[in-house]
């Protein structure tokens, strides 16, 4: 049943922890978050670093066990104030780990970094770089602005995801998704396939294809979700392989068809069907959670693969489906409000939200 007037938080989850990072050097616009069996990884994007806690924090501020991209917790410079290298970061976004390997989308260095052994100390250098010929390069498509793309290059890769076997990269600036049949062990490896384009050298702007794929998610059953930010939609396929073969999405969330592209479907206010600068989505049970970023809310769709443009069944961050203001009409943030949430992750009964505009991460106990 559609809930029109929700108290906050809704029936999706209950707040367990509001978390702001290190007590001396807290988060600044964190855009990536990942939970895995108690491990918390946060891309502290605005400060060019990744924080790792081996166990969930227990207070609002707590120093990380490990910081990557910088030599110490207090440092925040792009590429640590030096030339790019295997231990530096510039605007990291998407993160993923299974507790053994770690993968980071190092977006503004136009590369993805892979640690095949989980880092154990601050500033641990990555083992593998994708998108660049070596750890010293950071040009778009490895050659600079204006260079063409191919099966080895990346341009603003904002999202990464692994289904336990294959690695998927949201190659945002090239308007495509790249995938590898296994996590690469060699730098500058060629991708095995591409989703959203007919070949590795095409990056044209076509409304029937992903325009600005910021996030890629694969469900346990192999379903695919591409959060297509610039067209305010999430594209869904029942099987990711059909997307790779060029099939149209099985369902579109946020728009009625592949041509429509309006913010909140050209409305001034949001609704239960609309999206506005959505940046992430995450499969949960038989449905999907969507970070409806510019509407400062998380939408919950409890079932999938019926008609396009489905109405959400519930939400977090707003009192109803027609409100879309930051922290609910710009009031002071509370445990119940959101301000431009960029990233979400569901794991082991918890929902983690990178509440970017409020410079915090929220950990919720899932009740759905």
Short mmCIF file of C-alpha atoms in Angstrom, two decimals:
data_model
loop_
_atom_site.label_atom_id
_atom_site.label_comp_id
_atom_site.label_asym_id
_atom_site.label_seq_id
_atom_site.Cartn_x
_atom_site.Cartn_y
_atom_site.Cartn_z
CA UNK A 1 0.00 0.00 0.00
CA UNK A 2 1.29 3.47 -0.84
CA UNK A 3 2.15 5.48 2.24
CA UNK A 4 1.25 9.13 1.66
CA UNK A 5 2.08 10.71 5.01
CA UNK A 6 4.95 8.99 6.75
CA UNK A 7 6.49 9.82 10.07
CA UNK A 8 10.27 9.89 9.78
CA UNK A 9 11.93 7.41 9.76
CA UNK A 10 9.44 5.21 7.92
CA UNK A 11 8.95 1.49 8.12
CA UNK A 12 12.11 0.92 6.05
CA UNK A 13 14.58 1.11 8.93
CA UNK A 14 15.41 2.47 12.36
CA UNK A 15 18.47 4.63 13.03
CA UNK A 16 21.24 2.75 14.82
CA UNK A 17 24.12 5.21 14.49
CA UNK A 18 24.80 8.69 13.17
CA UNK A 19 28.50 8.74 12.33
CA UNK A 20 30.78 11.65 11.41
CA UNK A 21 34.17 9.94 11.16
CA UNK A 22 37.39 10.83 12.92
CA UNK A 23 36.99 13.18 15.94
CA UNK A 24 39.83 15.47 14.79
CA UNK A 25 39.24 15.22 11.03
CA UNK A 26 35.58 14.39 10.32
CA UNK A 27 33.98 13.59 6.97
CA UNK A 28 33.62 16.17 4.22
CA UNK A 29 30.97 15.20 1.65
CA UNK A 30 31.42 11.40 1.76
CA UNK A 31 30.09 9.92 -1.49
CA UNK A 32 30.77 6.21 -1.08
CA UNK A 33 29.87 3.69 1.61
CA UNK A 34 30.11 -0.09 1.87
CA UNK A 35 29.23 -2.56 4.63
CA UNK A 36 30.49 -6.13 4.78
CA UNK A 37 29.90 -8.25 7.87
CA UNK A 38 30.74 -5.41 10.24
CA UNK A 39 33.49 -3.83 8.12
CA UNK A 40 32.67 -0.23 7.22
CA UNK A 41 34.39 1.47 4.26
CA UNK A 42 33.70 5.15 3.54
CA UNK A 43 34.97 7.21 0.62
CA UNK A 44 35.54 10.59 2.27
CA UNK A 45 35.36 12.15 -1.15
CA UNK A 46 35.83 15.80 -0.31
CA UNK A 47 39.09 15.00 1.49
CA UNK A 48 40.58 12.52 -1.00
CA UNK A 49 40.77 9.54 1.31
CA UNK A 50 39.10 6.26 2.20
CA UNK A 51 38.43 5.38 5.84
CA UNK A 52 38.12 1.77 7.01
CA UNK A 53 36.74 0.45 10.29
CA UNK A 54 37.21 -3.27 10.89
CA UNK A 55 34.15 -3.23 13.13
CA UNK A 56 31.21 -0.86 13.14
CA UNK A 57 31.89 2.29 15.15
CA UNK A 58 30.03 2.63 18.44
CA UNK A 59 29.94 6.41 18.79
CA UNK A 60 29.29 9.47 16.63
CA UNK A 61 33.02 10.03 16.13
CA UNK A 62 35.71 7.37 16.11
CA UNK A 63 39.14 7.22 14.47
CA UNK A 64 39.39 4.76 11.57
CA UNK A 65 41.56 1.68 11.78
CA UNK A 66 43.02 2.47 8.36
CA UNK A 67 43.13 5.51 6.07
CA UNK A 68 44.02 5.19 2.39
CA UNK A 69 45.04 7.97 0.05
CA UNK A 70 46.85 9.85 2.80
CA UNK A 71 49.71 9.05 5.18
CA UNK A 72 47.69 10.04 8.23
CA UNK A 73 44.11 10.73 9.26
CA UNK A 74 44.68 14.49 9.42
CA UNK A 75 45.88 14.89 5.80
CA UNK A 76 43.37 15.67 3.05
CA UNK A 77 45.17 16.91 -0.11
CA UNK A 78 44.46 15.72 -3.61
CA UNK A 79 46.87 12.87 -4.30
CA UNK A 80 48.29 13.66 -0.84
CA UNK A 81 49.66 16.93 -2.23
CA UNK A 82 52.05 15.05 -4.50
CA UNK A 83 52.07 13.55 -7.97
CA UNK A 84 49.62 10.70 -8.49
CA UNK A 85 50.87 7.31 -7.30
CA UNK A 86 49.78 3.84 -6.11
CA UNK A 87 48.97 5.19 -2.64
CA UNK A 88 47.12 8.39 -3.59
CA UNK A 89 43.51 9.32 -4.28
CA UNK A 90 41.66 12.20 -5.91
CA UNK A 91 37.91 12.36 -5.35
CA UNK A 92 37.29 8.68 -4.54
CA UNK A 93 33.65 7.62 -4.85
CA UNK A 94 32.44 4.02 -5.18
CA UNK A 95 33.94 1.40 -2.85
CA UNK A 96 33.56 -2.38 -2.53
CA UNK A 97 35.06 -5.12 -0.36
CA UNK A 98 34.44 -8.74 0.53
CA UNK A 99 36.75 -8.47 3.54
CA UNK A 100 39.69 -9.85 1.56
CA UNK A 101 39.93 -7.59 -1.49
CA UNK A 102 39.21 -3.87 -1.71
CA UNK A 103 38.22 -1.91 -4.83
CA UNK A 104 37.99 1.90 -5.05
CA UNK A 105 36.75 4.10 -7.89
CA UNK A 106 39.39 6.86 -7.89
CA UNK A 107 37.18 9.07 -10.03
CA UNK A 108 39.19 12.20 -10.71
CA UNK A 109 42.34 10.19 -11.39
CA UNK A 110 40.28 8.35 -14.04
CA UNK A 111 41.16 4.95 -12.65
CA UNK A 112 40.05 2.09 -10.42
CA UNK A 113 42.40 0.78 -7.74
CA UNK A 114 42.45 -2.82 -6.49
CA UNK A 115 43.99 -4.20 -3.33
CA UNK A 116 44.17 -8.00 -3.59
CA UNK A 117 45.11 -8.21 0.08
CA UNK A 118 42.98 -6.16 2.43
CA UNK A 119 45.01 -3.12 3.59
CA UNK A 120 46.49 -3.39 7.07
CA UNK A 121 48.11 0.02 7.54
CA UNK A 122 47.68 3.65 6.56
CA UNK A 123 48.63 4.59 3.02
CA UNK A 124 48.92 1.02 1.74
CA UNK A 125 49.59 1.22 -2.02
CA UNK A 126 47.19 -0.54 -4.38
CA UNK A 127 48.24 -3.72 -6.19
CA UNK A 128 46.51 -3.04 -9.52
CA UNK A 129 45.35 0.03 -11.42
CA UNK A 130 42.72 -0.05 -14.17
CA UNK A 131 42.14 2.74 -16.66
CA UNK A 132 45.77 3.93 -16.68
CA UNK A 133 48.95 2.47 -18.12
CA UNK A 134 50.62 2.63 -14.72
CA UNK A 135 50.21 4.21 -11.28
CA UNK A 136 51.74 7.48 -12.46
CA UNK A 137 49.06 8.32 -15.03
CA UNK A 138 45.77 10.07 -14.37
CA UNK A 139 44.56 11.51 -17.69
CA UNK A 140 41.04 10.88 -19.03
CA UNK A 141 41.09 7.74 -21.19
CA UNK A 142 44.81 7.46 -20.35
CA UNK A 143 45.76 10.02 -22.99
CA UNK A 144 43.98 13.24 -21.98
CA UNK A 145 40.83 15.21 -22.76
CA UNK A 146 39.72 14.49 -26.31
CA UNK A 147 41.26 11.03 -26.42
CA UNK A 148 39.04 8.18 -27.55
CA UNK A 149 38.05 5.36 -25.25
CA UNK A 150 38.83 1.67 -25.62
CA UNK A 151 38.67 -1.56 -23.63
CA UNK A 152 41.42 -0.42 -21.23
CA UNK A 153 40.56 3.22 -20.52
CA UNK A 154 38.27 5.09 -18.13
CA UNK A 155 36.85 8.59 -17.81
CA UNK A 156 35.39 9.61 -14.45
CA UNK A 157 34.66 6.11 -13.14
CA UNK A 158 32.34 6.81 -10.19
CA UNK A 159 30.98 3.38 -9.37
CA UNK A 160 32.31 -0.13 -8.81
CA UNK A 161 30.59 -3.40 -7.95
CA UNK A 162 31.59 -7.06 -7.73
CA UNK A 163 29.16 -9.99 -7.73
CA UNK A 164 31.76 -12.22 -6.10
CA UNK A 165 33.29 -13.15 -9.43
CA UNK A 166 33.00 -10.36 -12.00
CA UNK A 167 34.01 -6.71 -11.58
CA UNK A 168 31.71 -4.01 -12.98
CA UNK A 169 32.75 -0.37 -13.38
CA UNK A 170 30.43 2.58 -14.02
CA UNK A 171 32.61 4.39 -16.55
CA UNK A 172 30.54 7.53 -16.16
CA UNK A 173 32.35 9.96 -18.46
CA UNK A 174 32.36 7.43 -21.29
CA UNK A 175 28.63 6.74 -20.74
CA UNK A 176 29.08 2.99 -20.38
CA UNK A 177 29.61 0.12 -17.96
CA UNK A 178 32.72 -2.03 -18.30
CA UNK A 179 33.00 -5.53 -16.87
CA UNK A 180 35.73 -8.08 -16.24
CA UNK A 181 35.02 -11.79 -15.92
CA UNK A 182 37.32 -11.89 -12.90
CA UNK A 183 38.98 -9.25 -10.75
CA UNK A 184 42.11 -8.27 -12.73
CA UNK A 185 45.52 -9.11 -11.33
CA UNK A 186 47.45 -7.00 -13.86
CA UNK A 187 47.36 -3.25 -14.34
CA UNK A 188 45.81 -1.68 -17.46
CA UNK A 189 43.90 -4.90 -18.14
CA UNK A 190 41.37 -4.97 -20.95
CA UNK A 191 37.72 -5.35 -20.02
CA UNK A 192 35.93 -8.46 -21.22
CA UNK A 193 32.72 -6.68 -22.14
CA UNK A 194 30.83 -3.41 -22.25
CA UNK A 195 27.21 -2.58 -21.36
CA UNK A 196 25.43 0.41 -22.85
CA UNK A 197 27.48 0.68 -26.03
CA UNK A 198 27.88 -1.52 -29.09
CA UNK A 199 31.67 -1.60 -28.82
CA UNK A 200 34.57 -0.31 -26.73
CA UNK A 201 35.26 2.81 -28.79
CA UNK A 202 31.76 4.33 -28.86
CA UNK A 203 30.75 6.95 -26.30
CA UNK A 204 27.90 8.69 -28.12
CA UNK A 205 25.04 10.38 -26.29
CA UNK A 206 21.88 8.34 -27.02
CA UNK A 207 18.74 8.46 -24.86
CA UNK A 208 18.13 4.73 -25.34
CA UNK A 209 21.46 4.01 -23.63
CA UNK A 210 22.89 4.97 -20.22
CA UNK A 211 23.68 8.68 -20.36
CA UNK A 212 25.51 9.22 -17.07
CA UNK A 213 25.81 5.83 -15.33
CA UNK A 214 26.98 6.67 -11.82
CA UNK A 215 26.28 3.37 -10.08
CA UNK A 216 26.10 -0.28 -11.09
CA UNK A 217 24.56 -3.04 -8.94
CA UNK A 218 24.08 -6.76 -9.50
CA UNK A 219 21.58 -8.73 -7.41
CA UNK A 220 22.16 -12.22 -6.07
CA UNK A 221 20.00 -13.50 -8.93
CA UNK A 222 21.99 -11.63 -11.57
CA UNK A 223 19.63 -8.70 -12.10
CA UNK A 224 21.27 -5.43 -13.13
CA UNK A 225 20.58 -1.88 -11.96
CA UNK A 226 22.26 1.12 -13.59
CA UNK A 227 21.56 4.42 -11.87
CA UNK A 228 21.51 6.79 -14.84
CA UNK A 229 21.91 10.12 -13.10
CA UNK A 230 21.56 12.67 -15.87
CA UNK A 231 18.26 11.24 -17.13
CA UNK A 232 16.88 10.91 -13.59
CA UNK A 233 16.19 7.19 -13.84
CA UNK A 234 17.27 3.70 -12.84
CA UNK A 235 17.50 1.13 -15.64
CA UNK A 236 16.75 -2.47 -14.65
CA UNK A 237 17.38 -5.79 -16.41
CA UNK A 238 16.30 -9.17 -15.06
CA UNK A 239 19.66 -10.59 -16.20
CA UNK A 240 22.78 -8.47 -16.72
CA UNK A 241 23.73 -10.63 -19.70
CA UNK A 242 20.74 -9.39 -21.68
CA UNK A 243 21.95 -5.82 -21.13
CA UNK A 244 25.38 -6.82 -22.39
CA UNK A 245 23.71 -8.25 -25.49
CA UNK A 246 22.04 -4.89 -26.15
CA UNK A 247 18.51 -5.62 -24.93
CA UNK A 248 16.36 -2.72 -23.70
CA UNK A 249 15.76 -2.50 -19.95
CA UNK A 250 13.04 -4.71 -18.50
CA UNK A 251 11.90 -1.81 -16.32
CA UNK A 252 12.61 1.90 -15.87
CA UNK A 253 12.27 3.55 -12.47
CA UNK A 254 11.80 7.32 -12.48
CA UNK A 255 10.60 7.77 -16.09
CA UNK A 256 7.76 6.32 -18.20
CA UNK A 257 10.01 5.37 -21.14
CA UNK A 258 13.53 5.65 -22.54
CA UNK A 259 12.94 9.05 -24.15
CA UNK A 260 11.54 10.89 -21.10
CA UNK A 261 14.21 12.70 -19.09
CA UNK A 262 12.65 15.36 -16.86
CA UNK A 263 13.68 16.17 -13.31
CA UNK A 264 10.81 14.91 -11.16
CA UNK A 265 9.16 14.19 -14.53
CA UNK A 266 9.07 17.94 -15.25
CA UNK A 267 7.30 18.69 -11.97
CA UNK A 268 8.31 21.33 -9.44
CA UNK A 269 7.76 18.89 -6.59
CA UNK A 270 8.63 15.21 -6.37
CA UNK A 271 6.14 12.38 -6.30
CA UNK A 272 6.13 8.66 -5.53
CA UNK A 273 7.21 7.89 -9.13
CA UNK A 274 9.80 10.61 -9.77
CA UNK A 275 13.56 11.01 -9.31
CA UNK A 276 15.89 14.01 -9.26
CA UNK A 277 19.65 13.54 -9.73
CA UNK A 278 19.64 9.98 -8.42
CA UNK A 279 23.14 8.62 -7.80
CA UNK A 280 22.80 5.09 -6.43
CA UNK A 281 20.51 2.12 -5.99
CA UNK A 282 20.79 -1.15 -4.13
CA UNK A 283 18.91 -4.43 -4.41
CA UNK A 284 17.28 -5.63 -1.20
CA UNK A 285 15.12 -8.77 -0.99
CA UNK A 286 12.70 -8.64 -3.97
CA UNK A 287 12.91 -4.87 -4.37
CA UNK A 288 15.32 -2.00 -4.71
CA UNK A 289 16.36 1.04 -2.67
CA UNK A 290 17.11 4.20 -4.66
CA UNK A 291 19.16 7.19 -3.49
CA UNK A 292 16.99 9.99 -4.86
CA UNK A 293 19.77 12.43 -4.14
CA UNK A 294 18.46 15.87 -5.10
CA UNK A 295 15.13 15.07 -3.44
CA UNK A 296 17.09 14.24 -0.26
CA UNK A 297 15.36 10.92 0.25
CA UNK A 298 15.77 7.15 -0.09
CA UNK A 299 12.93 5.47 -1.98
CA UNK A 300 11.92 1.85 -1.45
CA UNK A 301 10.30 -0.17 -4.25
CA UNK A 302 9.19 -3.46 -2.71
CA UNK A 303 8.79 -5.32 -6.01
CA UNK A 304 10.31 -5.11 -9.48
CA UNK A 305 9.76 -5.90 -13.14
CA UNK A 306 6.17 -4.90 -13.68
CA UNK A 307 5.38 -1.66 -15.55
CA UNK A 308 7.75 1.26 -16.10
CA UNK A 309 7.55 4.27 -13.79
CA UNK A 310 6.47 2.39 -10.65
CA UNK A 311 5.44 4.28 -7.53
CA UNK A 312 7.61 3.75 -4.47
CA UNK A 313 6.08 1.90 -1.54
CA UNK A 314 7.94 3.81 1.17
CA UNK A 315 10.73 6.33 1.77
CA UNK A 316 13.28 7.73 4.20
CA UNK A 317 14.29 11.35 4.76
CA UNK A 318 11.01 13.13 3.98
CA UNK A 319 7.59 13.24 5.67
CA UNK A 320 5.75 12.43 2.41
CA UNK A 321 6.27 11.83 -1.28
CA UNK A 322 5.73 15.44 -2.33
CA UNK A 323 8.50 16.99 -0.19
CA UNK A 324 12.02 17.15 -1.58
CA UNK A 325 13.88 19.81 0.43
CA UNK A 326 17.24 19.27 2.09
CA UNK A 327 16.78 18.37 5.77
CA UNK A 328 13.03 18.98 5.22
CA UNK A 329 12.81 22.64 4.17
CA UNK A 330 16.43 23.38 5.18
CA UNK A 331 15.86 22.97 8.90
CA UNK A 332 18.67 21.71 11.10
CA UNK A 333 19.53 18.10 10.32
CA UNK A 334 18.31 15.41 12.68
CA UNK A 335 18.51 11.63 12.76
CA UNK A 336 15.38 11.59 10.60
CA UNK A 337 16.47 13.91 7.76
CA UNK A 338 18.77 13.68 4.75
CA UNK A 339 20.71 16.14 2.62
CA UNK A 340 21.75 14.84 -0.79
CA UNK A 341 22.40 11.15 -0.01
CA UNK A 342 24.75 9.80 -2.68
CA UNK A 343 25.43 6.18 -1.76
CA UNK A 344 23.63 3.32 -0.02
CA UNK A 345 24.50 -0.24 0.95
CA UNK A 346 22.39 -3.02 2.46
CA UNK A 347 24.16 -5.83 4.33
CA UNK A 348 23.34 -8.26 7.12
CA UNK A 349 20.24 -6.42 8.31
CA UNK A 350 21.73 -2.94 8.12
CA UNK A 351 21.41 -0.04 5.71
CA UNK A 352 24.31 2.40 5.37
CA UNK A 353 23.66 5.82 3.85
CA UNK A 354 26.32 8.33 2.78
CA UNK A 355 24.39 11.46 3.79
CA UNK A 356 26.71 13.64 1.76
CA UNK A 357 25.33 17.12 2.33
CA UNK A 358 25.23 16.54 6.09
CA UNK A 359 28.83 15.22 6.05
CA UNK A 360 27.90 12.00 7.82
CA UNK A 361 27.11 8.32 7.43
CA UNK A 362 23.90 6.90 8.85
CA UNK A 363 23.70 3.23 9.86
CA UNK A 364 20.14 1.92 10.11
CA UNK A 365 18.68 -1.40 11.18
CA UNK A 366 16.51 -2.59 8.30
CA UNK A 367 12.93 -3.45 9.21
CA UNK A 368 11.66 -4.43 5.74
#
